[in-house]
mmCIF file of C-alpha atoms and ligand atoms in Angstrom:
data_model
loop_
_atom_site.group_PDB
_atom_site.id
_atom_site.type_symbol
_atom_site.label_atom_id
_atom_site.label_comp_id
_atom_site.label_asym_id
_atom_site.label_seq_id
_atom_site.Cartn_x
_atom_site.Cartn_y
_atom_site.Cartn_z
ATOM 1 C CA UNK A 291 186.296 -55.456 -42.618
ATOM 2 C CA UNK A 292 187.061 -59.123 -43.269
ATOM 3 C CA UNK A 293 186.266 -61.890 -40.735
ATOM 4 C CA UNK A 294 189.365 -62.820 -38.736
ATOM 5 C CA UNK A 295 188.325 -66.487 -38.822
ATOM 6 C CA UNK A 296 187.113 -67.100 -42.389
ATOM 7 C CA UNK A 297 188.000 -63.917 -44.330
ATOM 8 C CA UNK A 298 184.407 -63.266 -45.487
ATOM 9 C CA UNK A 299 182.793 -59.826 -45.208
ATOM 10 C CA UNK A 300 181.612 -58.501 -41.835
ATOM 11 C CA UNK A 301 178.620 -56.229 -41.137
ATOM 12 C CA UNK A 302 178.495 -53.593 -38.407
ATOM 13 C CA UNK A 303 176.341 -54.771 -35.497
ATOM 14 C CA UNK A 304 176.976 -51.989 -32.958
ATOM 15 C CA UNK A 305 179.009 -48.808 -32.707
ATOM 16 C CA UNK A 306 179.634 -48.307 -28.986
ATOM 17 C CA UNK A 307 181.678 -45.108 -29.140
ATOM 18 C CA UNK A 308 184.828 -44.420 -27.122
ATOM 19 C CA UNK A 309 185.432 -47.070 -24.453
ATOM 20 C CA UNK A 310 188.167 -47.743 -21.847
ATOM 21 C CA UNK A 311 189.481 -51.193 -20.828
ATOM 22 C CA UNK A 312 186.462 -52.585 -18.979
ATOM 23 C CA UNK A 313 188.502 -54.554 -16.440
ATOM 24 C CA UNK A 314 190.869 -51.773 -15.382
ATOM 25 C CA UNK A 315 189.346 -50.156 -12.313
ATOM 26 C CA UNK A 316 191.264 -46.977 -11.416
ATOM 27 C CA UNK A 317 191.900 -46.374 -7.682
ATOM 28 C CA UNK A 318 192.806 -42.683 -7.697
ATOM 29 C CA UNK A 319 193.109 -39.465 -9.732
ATOM 30 C CA UNK A 320 196.536 -40.420 -11.030
ATOM 31 C CA UNK A 321 195.251 -43.719 -12.461
ATOM 32 C CA UNK A 322 192.175 -41.938 -13.818
ATOM 33 C CA UNK A 323 194.388 -39.446 -15.685
ATOM 34 C CA UNK A 324 196.274 -42.355 -17.325
ATOM 35 C CA UNK A 325 193.121 -44.078 -18.616
ATOM 36 C CA UNK A 326 193.010 -44.715 -22.379
ATOM 37 C CA UNK A 327 189.967 -44.866 -24.646
ATOM 38 C CA UNK A 328 189.472 -46.503 -28.040
ATOM 39 C CA UNK A 329 186.621 -46.678 -30.543
ATOM 40 C CA UNK A 330 184.633 -49.878 -29.934
ATOM 41 C CA UNK A 331 182.626 -51.464 -32.750
ATOM 42 C CA UNK A 332 181.108 -54.941 -32.842
ATOM 43 C CA UNK A 333 180.947 -56.661 -36.230
ATOM 44 C CA UNK A 334 179.452 -59.911 -37.386
ATOM 45 C CA UNK A 335 180.629 -62.205 -40.198
ATOM 46 C CA UNK A 336 178.259 -62.760 -43.119
ATOM 47 C CA UNK A 337 179.240 -66.383 -43.502
ATOM 48 C CA UNK A 338 180.358 -68.010 -40.222
ATOM 49 C CA UNK A 339 178.320 -65.635 -37.994
ATOM 50 C CA UNK A 340 181.261 -64.983 -35.705
ATOM 51 C CA UNK A 341 180.984 -61.722 -33.776
ATOM 52 C CA UNK A 342 184.216 -59.728 -33.452
ATOM 53 C CA UNK A 343 185.549 -56.315 -32.530
ATOM 54 C CA UNK A 344 186.918 -53.804 -35.003
ATOM 55 C CA UNK A 345 190.268 -53.619 -33.216
ATOM 56 C CA UNK A 346 192.328 -55.694 -30.815
ATOM 57 C CA UNK A 347 193.959 -53.745 -28.018
ATOM 58 C CA UNK A 348 197.337 -54.887 -26.739
ATOM 59 C CA UNK A 349 196.518 -57.583 -24.218
ATOM 60 C CA UNK A 350 199.758 -57.705 -22.297
ATOM 61 C CA UNK A 351 198.486 -55.575 -19.414
ATOM 62 C CA UNK A 352 194.917 -56.852 -19.251
ATOM 63 C CA UNK A 353 195.555 -59.913 -17.100
ATOM 64 C CA UNK A 354 198.123 -58.251 -14.883
ATOM 65 C CA UNK A 355 195.687 -57.834 -12.054
ATOM 66 C CA UNK A 356 192.433 -59.446 -12.902
ATOM 67 C CA UNK A 357 189.495 -58.564 -10.704
ATOM 68 C CA UNK A 358 186.976 -61.250 -11.437
ATOM 69 C CA UNK A 359 186.795 -63.920 -8.764
ATOM 70 C CA UNK A 360 184.379 -66.617 -9.914
ATOM 71 C CA UNK A 361 183.748 -68.034 -6.471
ATOM 72 C CA UNK A 362 182.122 -64.876 -5.061
ATOM 73 C CA UNK A 363 179.177 -65.727 -7.281
ATOM 74 C CA UNK A 364 176.670 -68.214 -5.808
ATOM 75 C CA UNK A 365 174.961 -69.158 -9.074
ATOM 76 C CA UNK A 366 178.323 -69.913 -10.714
ATOM 77 C CA UNK A 367 179.305 -72.092 -7.753
ATOM 78 C CA UNK A 368 176.121 -74.129 -8.217
ATOM 79 C CA UNK A 369 176.731 -74.410 -11.951
ATOM 80 C CA UNK A 370 180.246 -75.788 -11.465
ATOM 81 C CA UNK A 371 179.181 -78.177 -8.685
ATOM 82 C CA UNK A 372 176.651 -79.739 -11.083
ATOM 83 C CA UNK A 373 179.243 -79.821 -13.860
ATOM 84 C CA UNK A 374 181.806 -81.452 -11.520
ATOM 85 C CA UNK A 375 179.302 -84.242 -10.811
ATOM 86 C CA UNK A 376 178.946 -84.847 -14.545
ATOM 87 C CA UNK A 377 182.747 -84.868 -14.955
ATOM 88 C CA UNK A 378 183.154 -87.548 -12.283
ATOM 89 C CA UNK A 379 183.269 -90.226 -14.986
ATOM 90 C CA UNK A 380 186.631 -88.881 -16.224
ATOM 91 C CA UNK A 381 190.053 -89.821 -14.859
ATOM 92 C CA UNK A 382 191.963 -86.553 -15.201
ATOM 93 C CA UNK A 383 190.313 -83.171 -15.788
ATOM 94 C CA UNK A 384 192.202 -80.064 -16.902
ATOM 95 C CA UNK A 385 190.419 -76.740 -16.353
ATOM 96 C CA UNK A 386 191.805 -74.037 -18.634
ATOM 97 C CA UNK A 387 191.145 -70.563 -17.212
ATOM 98 C CA UNK A 388 190.451 -72.124 -13.830
ATOM 99 C CA UNK A 389 190.212 -68.744 -12.058
ATOM 100 C CA UNK A 390 190.142 -69.179 -8.258
ATOM 101 C CA UNK A 391 189.392 -72.911 -8.522
ATOM 102 C CA UNK A 392 185.608 -72.775 -8.793
ATOM 103 C CA UNK A 393 185.480 -76.073 -10.748
ATOM 104 C CA UNK A 394 188.628 -77.623 -9.226
ATOM 105 C CA UNK A 395 187.124 -77.394 -5.715
ATOM 106 C CA UNK A 396 184.055 -79.631 -6.326
ATOM 107 C CA UNK A 397 186.136 -81.943 -8.567
ATOM 108 C CA UNK A 398 188.614 -82.430 -5.742
ATOM 109 C CA UNK A 399 185.768 -83.005 -3.277
ATOM 110 C CA UNK A 400 184.458 -85.697 -5.649
ATOM 111 C CA UNK A 401 187.901 -87.345 -5.635
ATOM 112 C CA UNK A 402 188.643 -86.565 -9.306
ATOM 113 C CA UNK A 403 192.234 -85.897 -10.292
ATOM 114 C CA UNK A 404 192.307 -82.346 -11.630
ATOM 115 C CA UNK A 405 194.586 -79.483 -12.557
ATOM 116 C CA UNK A 406 193.978 -75.820 -13.355
ATOM 117 C CA UNK A 407 195.838 -73.354 -15.536
ATOM 118 C CA UNK A 408 195.213 -69.602 -15.377
ATOM 119 C CA UNK A 409 197.345 -66.624 -16.456
ATOM 120 C CA UNK A 410 196.332 -64.350 -13.584
ATOM 121 C CA UNK A 411 198.973 -64.288 -10.843
ATOM 122 C CA UNK A 412 196.788 -63.118 -7.945
ATOM 123 C CA UNK A 413 193.826 -65.353 -8.822
ATOM 124 C CA UNK A 414 196.042 -68.419 -9.388
ATOM 125 C CA UNK A 415 197.638 -67.837 -6.003
ATOM 126 C CA UNK A 416 194.239 -67.874 -4.280
ATOM 127 C CA UNK A 417 193.571 -71.343 -5.781
ATOM 128 C CA UNK A 418 197.027 -72.737 -4.978
ATOM 129 C CA UNK A 419 196.840 -71.461 -1.388
ATOM 130 C CA UNK A 420 193.648 -73.455 -1.026
ATOM 131 C CA UNK A 421 195.371 -76.630 -2.294
ATOM 132 C CA UNK A 422 193.752 -76.494 -5.743
ATOM 133 C CA UNK A 423 196.758 -77.069 -7.987
ATOM 134 C CA UNK A 424 196.954 -74.329 -10.612
ATOM 135 C CA UNK A 425 199.685 -73.542 -13.131
ATOM 136 C CA UNK A 426 199.999 -69.760 -13.508
ATOM 137 C CA UNK A 427 200.428 -69.398 -17.258
ATOM 138 C CA UNK A 428 198.591 -68.956 -20.555
ATOM 139 C CA UNK A 429 197.384 -72.144 -22.188
ATOM 140 C CA UNK A 430 199.324 -72.646 -25.434
ATOM 141 C CA UNK A 431 201.579 -75.186 -27.153
ATOM 142 C CA UNK A 432 204.382 -74.796 -24.627
ATOM 143 C CA UNK A 433 202.217 -75.130 -21.526
ATOM 144 C CA UNK A 434 200.312 -78.049 -23.162
ATOM 145 C CA UNK A 435 203.643 -79.845 -23.696
ATOM 146 C CA UNK A 436 204.656 -79.116 -20.104
ATOM 147 C CA UNK A 437 201.350 -80.515 -18.774
ATOM 148 C CA UNK A 438 201.635 -83.677 -20.872
ATOM 149 C CA UNK A 439 205.187 -84.297 -19.693
ATOM 150 C CA UNK A 440 204.526 -83.649 -16.010
ATOM 151 C CA UNK A 441 200.946 -84.916 -15.567
ATOM 152 C CA UNK A 442 200.058 -86.981 -18.686
ATOM 153 C CA UNK A 443 197.186 -86.431 -21.126
ATOM 154 C CA UNK A 444 193.828 -85.400 -19.617
ATOM 155 C CA UNK A 445 190.716 -87.245 -20.813
ATOM 156 C CA UNK A 446 188.578 -84.149 -20.192
ATOM 157 C CA UNK A 447 189.518 -80.529 -20.814
ATOM 158 C CA UNK A 448 187.195 -77.708 -19.782
ATOM 159 C CA UNK A 449 187.440 -74.094 -20.898
ATOM 160 C CA UNK A 450 184.627 -72.031 -19.434
ATOM 161 C CA UNK A 451 183.972 -68.369 -20.256
ATOM 162 C CA UNK A 452 187.465 -67.801 -21.617
ATOM 163 C CA UNK A 453 187.106 -68.566 -25.304
ATOM 164 C CA UNK A 454 185.734 -65.114 -26.093
ATOM 165 C CA UNK A 455 188.929 -63.592 -24.592
ATOM 166 C CA UNK A 456 191.312 -65.385 -26.953
ATOM 167 C CA UNK A 457 193.054 -63.296 -29.541
ATOM 168 C CA UNK A 458 194.310 -66.336 -31.486
ATOM 169 C CA UNK A 459 191.611 -68.999 -31.057
ATOM 170 C CA UNK A 460 193.139 -71.371 -33.643
ATOM 171 C CA UNK A 461 196.447 -71.654 -31.769
ATOM 172 C CA UNK A 462 194.512 -72.400 -28.589
ATOM 173 C CA UNK A 463 192.408 -75.120 -30.275
ATOM 174 C CA UNK A 464 195.511 -76.730 -31.798
ATOM 175 C CA UNK A 465 197.049 -76.874 -28.305
ATOM 176 C CA UNK A 466 193.830 -78.494 -26.983
ATOM 177 C CA UNK A 467 193.945 -81.043 -29.812
ATOM 178 C CA UNK A 468 197.571 -81.898 -29.074
ATOM 179 C CA UNK A 469 196.878 -82.499 -25.377
ATOM 180 C CA UNK A 470 193.508 -84.268 -25.155
ATOM 181 C CA UNK A 471 193.680 -88.084 -24.970
ATOM 182 C CA UNK A 472 192.432 -89.992 -28.045
ATOM 183 C CA UNK A 473 189.053 -90.837 -26.479
ATOM 184 C CA UNK A 474 188.834 -87.671 -24.413
ATOM 185 C CA UNK A 475 186.290 -84.879 -24.559
ATOM 186 C CA UNK A 476 186.711 -81.101 -24.671
ATOM 187 C CA UNK A 477 184.006 -78.900 -23.142
ATOM 188 C CA UNK A 478 183.888 -75.259 -24.173
ATOM 189 C CA UNK A 479 181.412 -72.974 -22.427
ATOM 190 C CA UNK A 480 180.581 -69.763 -24.269
ATOM 191 C CA UNK A 481 178.129 -66.926 -23.983
ATOM 192 C CA UNK A 482 175.848 -67.390 -26.954
ATOM 193 C CA UNK A 483 175.852 -64.644 -29.581
ATOM 194 C CA UNK A 484 172.213 -65.341 -30.520
ATOM 195 C CA UNK A 485 171.086 -64.667 -26.931
ATOM 196 C CA UNK A 486 173.265 -61.574 -26.764
ATOM 197 C CA UNK A 487 171.547 -60.156 -29.881
ATOM 198 C CA UNK A 488 168.027 -61.298 -28.908
ATOM 199 C CA UNK A 489 168.381 -59.607 -25.505
ATOM 200 C CA UNK A 490 170.153 -56.447 -26.798
ATOM 201 C CA UNK A 491 173.104 -57.152 -24.464
ATOM 202 C CA UNK A 492 175.533 -54.781 -26.165
ATOM 203 C CA UNK A 493 177.205 -54.367 -22.765
ATOM 204 C CA UNK A 494 178.836 -57.753 -23.251
ATOM 205 C CA UNK A 495 181.092 -56.262 -25.920
ATOM 206 C CA UNK A 496 184.353 -54.934 -24.470
ATOM 207 C CA UNK A 497 188.003 -54.926 -25.445
ATOM 208 C CA UNK A 498 189.025 -57.928 -23.335
ATOM 209 C CA UNK A 499 186.870 -60.052 -25.615
ATOM 210 C CA UNK A 500 187.783 -59.909 -29.311
ATOM 211 C CA UNK A 501 185.372 -62.711 -30.410
ATOM 212 C CA UNK A 502 181.698 -63.605 -29.739
ATOM 213 C CA UNK A 503 180.763 -67.057 -30.956
ATOM 214 C CA UNK A 504 177.935 -68.712 -32.793
ATOM 215 C CA UNK A 505 177.701 -72.512 -33.030
ATOM 216 C CA UNK A 506 178.399 -72.205 -36.776
ATOM 217 C CA UNK A 507 181.719 -70.444 -36.158
ATOM 218 C CA UNK A 508 182.786 -72.767 -33.312
ATOM 219 C CA UNK A 509 182.066 -75.880 -35.368
ATOM 220 C CA UNK A 510 184.035 -74.465 -38.280
ATOM 221 C CA UNK A 511 187.214 -73.497 -36.415
ATOM 222 C CA UNK A 512 187.348 -76.705 -34.371
ATOM 223 C CA UNK A 513 186.893 -78.805 -37.516
ATOM 224 C CA UNK A 514 189.894 -77.037 -39.014
ATOM 225 C CA UNK A 515 191.857 -78.497 -36.091
ATOM 226 C CA UNK A 516 190.488 -82.035 -36.527
ATOM 227 C CA UNK A 517 187.996 -81.775 -33.650
ATOM 228 C CA UNK A 518 184.285 -82.531 -34.160
ATOM 229 C CA UNK A 519 181.329 -80.917 -32.443
ATOM 230 C CA UNK A 520 179.239 -83.734 -30.934
ATOM 231 C CA UNK A 521 176.558 -81.882 -28.999
ATOM 232 C CA UNK A 522 175.412 -78.523 -27.726
ATOM 233 C CA UNK A 523 173.919 -78.109 -24.259
ATOM 234 C CA UNK A 524 172.164 -75.011 -22.952
ATOM 235 C CA UNK A 525 173.529 -73.801 -19.595
ATOM 236 C CA UNK A 526 172.529 -70.905 -17.372
ATOM 237 C CA UNK A 527 175.613 -68.795 -16.479
ATOM 238 C CA UNK A 528 176.062 -65.285 -17.856
ATOM 239 C CA UNK A 529 172.523 -64.891 -19.110
ATOM 240 C CA UNK A 530 172.156 -67.912 -21.375
ATOM 241 C CA UNK A 531 175.279 -69.751 -22.430
ATOM 242 C CA UNK A 532 176.114 -72.931 -24.303
ATOM 243 C CA UNK A 533 178.386 -75.861 -23.571
ATOM 244 C CA UNK A 534 179.882 -77.316 -26.748
ATOM 245 C CA UNK A 535 181.336 -80.829 -26.552
ATOM 246 C CA UNK A 536 184.122 -81.783 -28.943
ATOM 247 C CA UNK A 537 186.245 -84.871 -29.508
ATOM 248 C CA UNK A 538 188.878 -85.926 -32.010
ATOM 249 C CA UNK A 539 187.226 -86.390 -35.413
ATOM 250 C CA UNK A 540 186.455 -90.050 -36.051
ATOM 251 C CA UNK A 541 184.292 -91.865 -38.610
ATOM 252 C CA UNK A 542 182.175 -93.650 -35.996
ATOM 253 C CA UNK A 543 181.253 -90.585 -33.913
ATOM 254 C CA UNK A 544 178.141 -88.786 -35.168
ATOM 255 C CA UNK A 545 176.825 -85.521 -33.687
ATOM 256 C CA UNK A 546 173.460 -85.638 -31.935
ATOM 257 C CA UNK A 547 170.469 -83.600 -33.135
ATOM 258 C CA UNK A 548 171.329 -80.580 -30.957
ATOM 259 C CA UNK A 549 174.079 -79.502 -33.374
ATOM 260 C CA UNK A 550 171.779 -79.175 -36.415
ATOM 261 C CA UNK A 551 169.138 -77.509 -34.275
ATOM 262 C CA UNK A 552 171.505 -74.624 -33.486
ATOM 263 C CA UNK A 553 172.934 -74.393 -37.004
ATOM 264 C CA UNK A 554 169.388 -74.056 -38.405
ATOM 265 C CA UNK A 555 168.416 -71.496 -35.770
ATOM 266 C CA UNK A 556 171.409 -69.319 -36.665
ATOM 267 C CA UNK A 557 170.423 -69.137 -40.346
ATOM 268 C CA UNK A 558 167.147 -67.537 -39.224
ATOM 269 C CA UNK A 559 168.627 -65.293 -36.531
ATOM 270 C CA UNK A 560 171.600 -63.719 -38.295
ATOM 271 C CA UNK A 561 169.715 -61.969 -41.092
ATOM 272 C CA UNK A 562 170.787 -58.525 -42.326
ATOM 273 C CA UNK A 563 167.488 -57.067 -41.024
ATOM 274 C CA UNK A 564 168.111 -58.344 -37.480
ATOM 275 C CA UNK A 565 171.699 -57.111 -37.507
ATOM 276 C CA UNK A 566 170.694 -53.654 -38.786
ATOM 277 C CA UNK A 567 167.931 -53.303 -36.173
ATOM 278 C CA UNK A 568 170.329 -53.854 -33.263
ATOM 279 C CA UNK A 569 171.946 -50.390 -33.202
ATOM 280 C CA UNK A 570 168.598 -48.611 -33.415
ATOM 281 C CA UNK A 571 167.311 -50.586 -30.417
ATOM 282 C CA UNK A 572 170.337 -50.076 -28.190
ATOM 283 C CA UNK A 573 170.430 -46.322 -28.905
ATOM 284 C CA UNK A 574 166.810 -46.129 -27.754
ATOM 285 C CA UNK A 575 167.392 -48.273 -24.658
ATOM 286 C CA UNK A 576 170.391 -46.199 -23.572
ATOM 287 C CA UNK A 577 168.351 -43.018 -23.981
ATOM 288 C CA UNK A 578 165.490 -44.528 -22.006
ATOM 289 C CA UNK A 579 167.813 -45.544 -19.155
ATOM 290 C CA UNK A 580 169.272 -42.033 -18.888
ATOM 291 C CA UNK A 581 165.738 -40.587 -18.899
ATOM 292 C CA UNK A 582 164.765 -42.830 -15.956
ATOM 293 C CA UNK A 583 167.873 -41.789 -14.015
ATOM 294 C CA UNK A 584 167.351 -38.083 -14.717
ATOM 295 C CA UNK A 585 163.693 -38.166 -13.772
ATOM 296 C CA UNK A 586 164.681 -39.689 -10.408
ATOM 297 C CA UNK A 587 167.448 -37.270 -9.525
ATOM 298 C CA UNK A 588 165.743 -36.328 -6.248
ATOM 299 C CA UNK A 589 166.000 -39.977 -5.154
ATOM 300 C CA UNK A 590 169.040 -41.935 -4.000
ATOM 301 C CA UNK A 591 170.100 -44.091 -6.961
ATOM 302 C CA UNK A 592 172.639 -46.904 -6.579
ATOM 303 C CA UNK A 593 173.870 -49.693 -8.815
ATOM 304 C CA UNK A 594 174.415 -53.347 -7.908
ATOM 305 C CA UNK A 595 177.264 -55.301 -9.489
ATOM 306 C CA UNK A 596 180.376 -53.899 -11.173
ATOM 307 C CA UNK A 597 181.126 -56.535 -13.826
ATOM 308 C CA UNK A 598 183.270 -55.468 -16.786
ATOM 309 C CA UNK A 599 180.143 -54.746 -18.796
ATOM 310 C CA UNK A 600 179.233 -51.924 -16.383
ATOM 311 C CA UNK A 601 181.926 -49.974 -18.240
ATOM 312 C CA UNK A 602 180.350 -50.586 -21.671
ATOM 313 C CA UNK A 603 176.866 -49.475 -20.580
ATOM 314 C CA UNK A 604 177.944 -46.396 -18.627
ATOM 315 C CA UNK A 605 180.439 -45.181 -21.258
ATOM 316 C CA UNK A 606 177.988 -45.772 -24.115
ATOM 317 C CA UNK A 607 175.062 -44.069 -22.350
ATOM 318 C CA UNK A 608 177.309 -41.446 -20.625
ATOM 319 C CA UNK A 609 176.223 -42.341 -17.094
ATOM 320 C CA UNK A 610 178.493 -40.958 -14.358
ATOM 321 C CA UNK A 611 178.300 -40.529 -10.578
ATOM 322 C CA UNK A 612 175.903 -37.591 -11.040
ATOM 323 C CA UNK A 613 173.336 -40.094 -12.315
ATOM 324 C CA UNK A 614 174.280 -43.165 -10.212
ATOM 325 C CA UNK A 615 175.974 -42.242 -6.910
ATOM 326 C CA UNK A 616 177.779 -45.561 -6.414
ATOM 327 C CA UNK A 617 177.765 -49.225 -7.365
ATOM 328 C CA UNK A 618 177.998 -52.102 -4.886
ATOM 329 C CA UNK A 619 180.185 -55.128 -5.649
ATOM 330 C CA UNK A 620 181.060 -58.220 -3.616
ATOM 331 C CA UNK A 621 184.616 -58.543 -4.907
ATOM 332 C CA UNK A 622 187.081 -57.176 -2.331
ATOM 333 C CA UNK A 623 189.419 -56.429 -5.256
ATOM 334 C CA UNK A 624 187.005 -53.833 -6.676
ATOM 335 C CA UNK A 625 185.651 -52.126 -3.559
ATOM 336 C CA UNK A 626 187.222 -48.676 -3.036
ATOM 337 C CA UNK A 627 187.978 -48.238 -6.751
ATOM 338 C CA UNK A 628 186.072 -46.525 -9.566
ATOM 339 C CA UNK A 629 184.214 -47.806 -12.611
ATOM 340 C CA UNK A 630 186.348 -47.545 -15.791
ATOM 341 C CA UNK A 631 185.774 -44.408 -17.846
ATOM 342 C CA UNK A 632 182.837 -42.867 -15.975
ATOM 343 C CA UNK A 633 184.369 -43.201 -12.475
ATOM 344 C CA UNK A 634 181.361 -44.226 -10.421
ATOM 345 C CA UNK A 635 182.636 -45.221 -6.920
ATOM 346 C CA UNK A 636 182.484 -48.953 -6.131
ATOM 347 C CA UNK A 637 181.444 -49.628 -2.538
ATOM 348 C CA UNK A 638 180.570 -52.594 -0.326
ATOM 349 C CA UNK A 639 177.178 -53.900 0.801
ATOM 350 C CA UNK A 640 177.620 -52.139 4.167
ATOM 351 C CA UNK A 641 177.570 -48.756 2.409
ATOM 352 C CA UNK A 642 174.284 -49.633 0.778
ATOM 353 C CA UNK A 643 172.835 -50.742 4.123
ATOM 354 C CA UNK A 644 173.629 -47.295 5.556
ATOM 355 C CA UNK A 645 172.472 -45.378 2.471
ATOM 356 C CA UNK A 646 169.178 -47.245 1.874
ATOM 357 C CA UNK A 647 168.796 -46.378 -1.833
ATOM 358 C CA UNK A 648 165.389 -45.466 -3.339
ATOM 359 C CA UNK A 649 166.164 -47.033 -6.705
ATOM 360 C CA UNK A 650 168.612 -49.819 -7.642
ATOM 361 C CA UNK A 651 170.034 -50.441 -11.123
ATOM 362 C CA UNK A 652 171.069 -54.111 -11.166
ATOM 363 C CA UNK A 653 174.028 -54.404 -13.551
ATOM 364 C CA UNK A 654 174.528 -58.086 -12.666
ATOM 365 C CA UNK A 655 170.825 -58.677 -13.323
ATOM 366 C CA UNK A 656 171.090 -62.373 -14.207
ATOM 367 C CA UNK A 657 171.853 -62.901 -10.505
ATOM 368 C CA UNK A 658 168.850 -60.853 -9.374
ATOM 369 C CA UNK A 659 167.438 -63.603 -7.147
ATOM 370 C CA UNK A 660 170.474 -63.849 -4.894
ATOM 371 C CA UNK A 661 171.011 -60.046 -4.991
ATOM 372 C CA UNK A 662 167.382 -59.491 -3.994
ATOM 373 C CA UNK A 663 167.867 -61.607 -0.859
ATOM 374 C CA UNK A 664 169.999 -58.682 0.348
ATOM 375 C CA UNK A 665 168.379 -55.664 -1.344
ATOM 376 C CA UNK A 666 164.714 -56.448 -0.591
ATOM 377 C CA UNK A 667 165.212 -54.735 2.804
ATOM 378 C CA UNK A 668 165.219 -51.337 1.033
ATOM 379 C CA UNK A 669 161.750 -51.795 -0.536
ATOM 380 C CA UNK A 670 163.053 -49.997 -3.642
ATOM 381 C CA UNK A 671 162.333 -50.675 -7.297
ATOM 382 C CA UNK A 672 165.065 -52.768 -8.992
ATOM 383 C CA UNK A 673 165.789 -52.011 -12.644
ATOM 384 C CA UNK A 674 167.563 -54.074 -15.250
ATOM 385 C CA UNK A 675 169.619 -51.500 -17.202
ATOM 386 C CA UNK A 676 169.205 -52.749 -20.794
ATOM 387 C CA UNK A 677 166.418 -52.929 -21.903
ATOM 388 C CA UNK A 678 165.431 -50.773 -18.909
ATOM 389 C CA UNK A 679 162.629 -52.414 -16.954
ATOM 390 C CA UNK A 680 161.607 -53.081 -13.368
ATOM 391 C CA UNK A 681 162.620 -56.635 -12.401
ATOM 392 C CA UNK A 682 161.704 -56.574 -8.686
HETATM 393 ZN ZN1 LIG B 830 183.660 -65.641 -40.687
#
C-alpha cells in the first residue's frame, strides 16, 4: 500500500485481526447483534515514517455519542493546568477538540480569552453548561471562517490528542494556517509513534485513528501548508507524547535543536528490522497475557479502565468475560455497557469494592498511581496488560 501522505511504499507493522469500532460500547443484546468488525492492520511509511491503518471506516457515526470525558482523568487535568499557565502569555486561545473544557477551564481561571470547538454534541454541551464557550462542530475551513468573523484571529491554537483521528490532515492544517494570526503559534499534541513501537503498544491502533505520527511526517505535512516546526517538547499524557510547536514559515525563525534531535532518532528507530520484529513480539505478549489469565481462573480477575484500546487488546488476544469478569471505569457514560467486540461488562468502582478482586489488569496503566490510591485496599497484584508484567 502507498502512504496516504507522501505516496511512498508502506510496510506492515501489525496485523491485529478482526476488530470492532473501539469507541462504540454496546448496551444490550440488540446493539451487540448489530456490531460490525473489520480487518485492522497498521502500516508504516518507508519514507516519512507516518503510521497508518490499512482502511478507513466511515466516520460519520463515530462521534455521534463520544464516551471519552477528559476531565475524569486527574493526570490530564494536571497536564492542562500546567499548559494553561504557559499559554497565559497569549491573548486569545482556540482549543480544537476541546472535549469537556479541560483546557478551557484553567485558561478561563487564568483570565485568558478562550474558545473551544468540538464535534461531539453531548461533550460540547457539558462544557457550555459550565460556561466554557464551545462551538459544537468539526474544525475545517467553514468553521475557521466563522470563528475569524465572530471572534477574530487567535494568536494560539491548540489541538491535543485529536490529530491522530483526522481522516484528512492536510485540510485541517490548511484551516489552521488560514486562522492563526501572523505571529501566532500552533501547538499540536500527539502520541509519539516511536514510543508506541518501543513499548509494543499495539492497543493504541484502532479505527477511530487513521494516522499515527512521527516528527518527520508532521514536519513534512505542515511545511506543505507553509507552517514551520520550531520545537518539540516531551509531555506525559497517554504514555509518552510530544507537543509540536508550529508558526507561519518565516526567514528569521529557526527551529531549536529539539527538532533535529527527533529527526535523527527516527532514522535509527524506523528500520525494517525493528518494524518486522513488532508483530512477533505482540503475538507473544498476547499469548502470555492469556496464559496468565487462564492460570488464575480460580481467582477473581477484574480490569481497571475501559479506554478505546481495551477493545484492541481484548479482540486481538480473544479475551472475553470468561477470562476477565468485568472492567471498572470512572466515566458514567460507559458504566452499565459492554466492551466492544468481546462484551466484558463495564462496572463502577463500587462494584469492585464489593467484589474485592484477587488480580487486577490495569488497562489504563499509565495512570496506575492514581488508580492504585483506590485499588491498594484489595492487596491484589496489578498487571499491565502489554507487555504483561506486575506493576504494583
Ligand atoms: Zn509517507
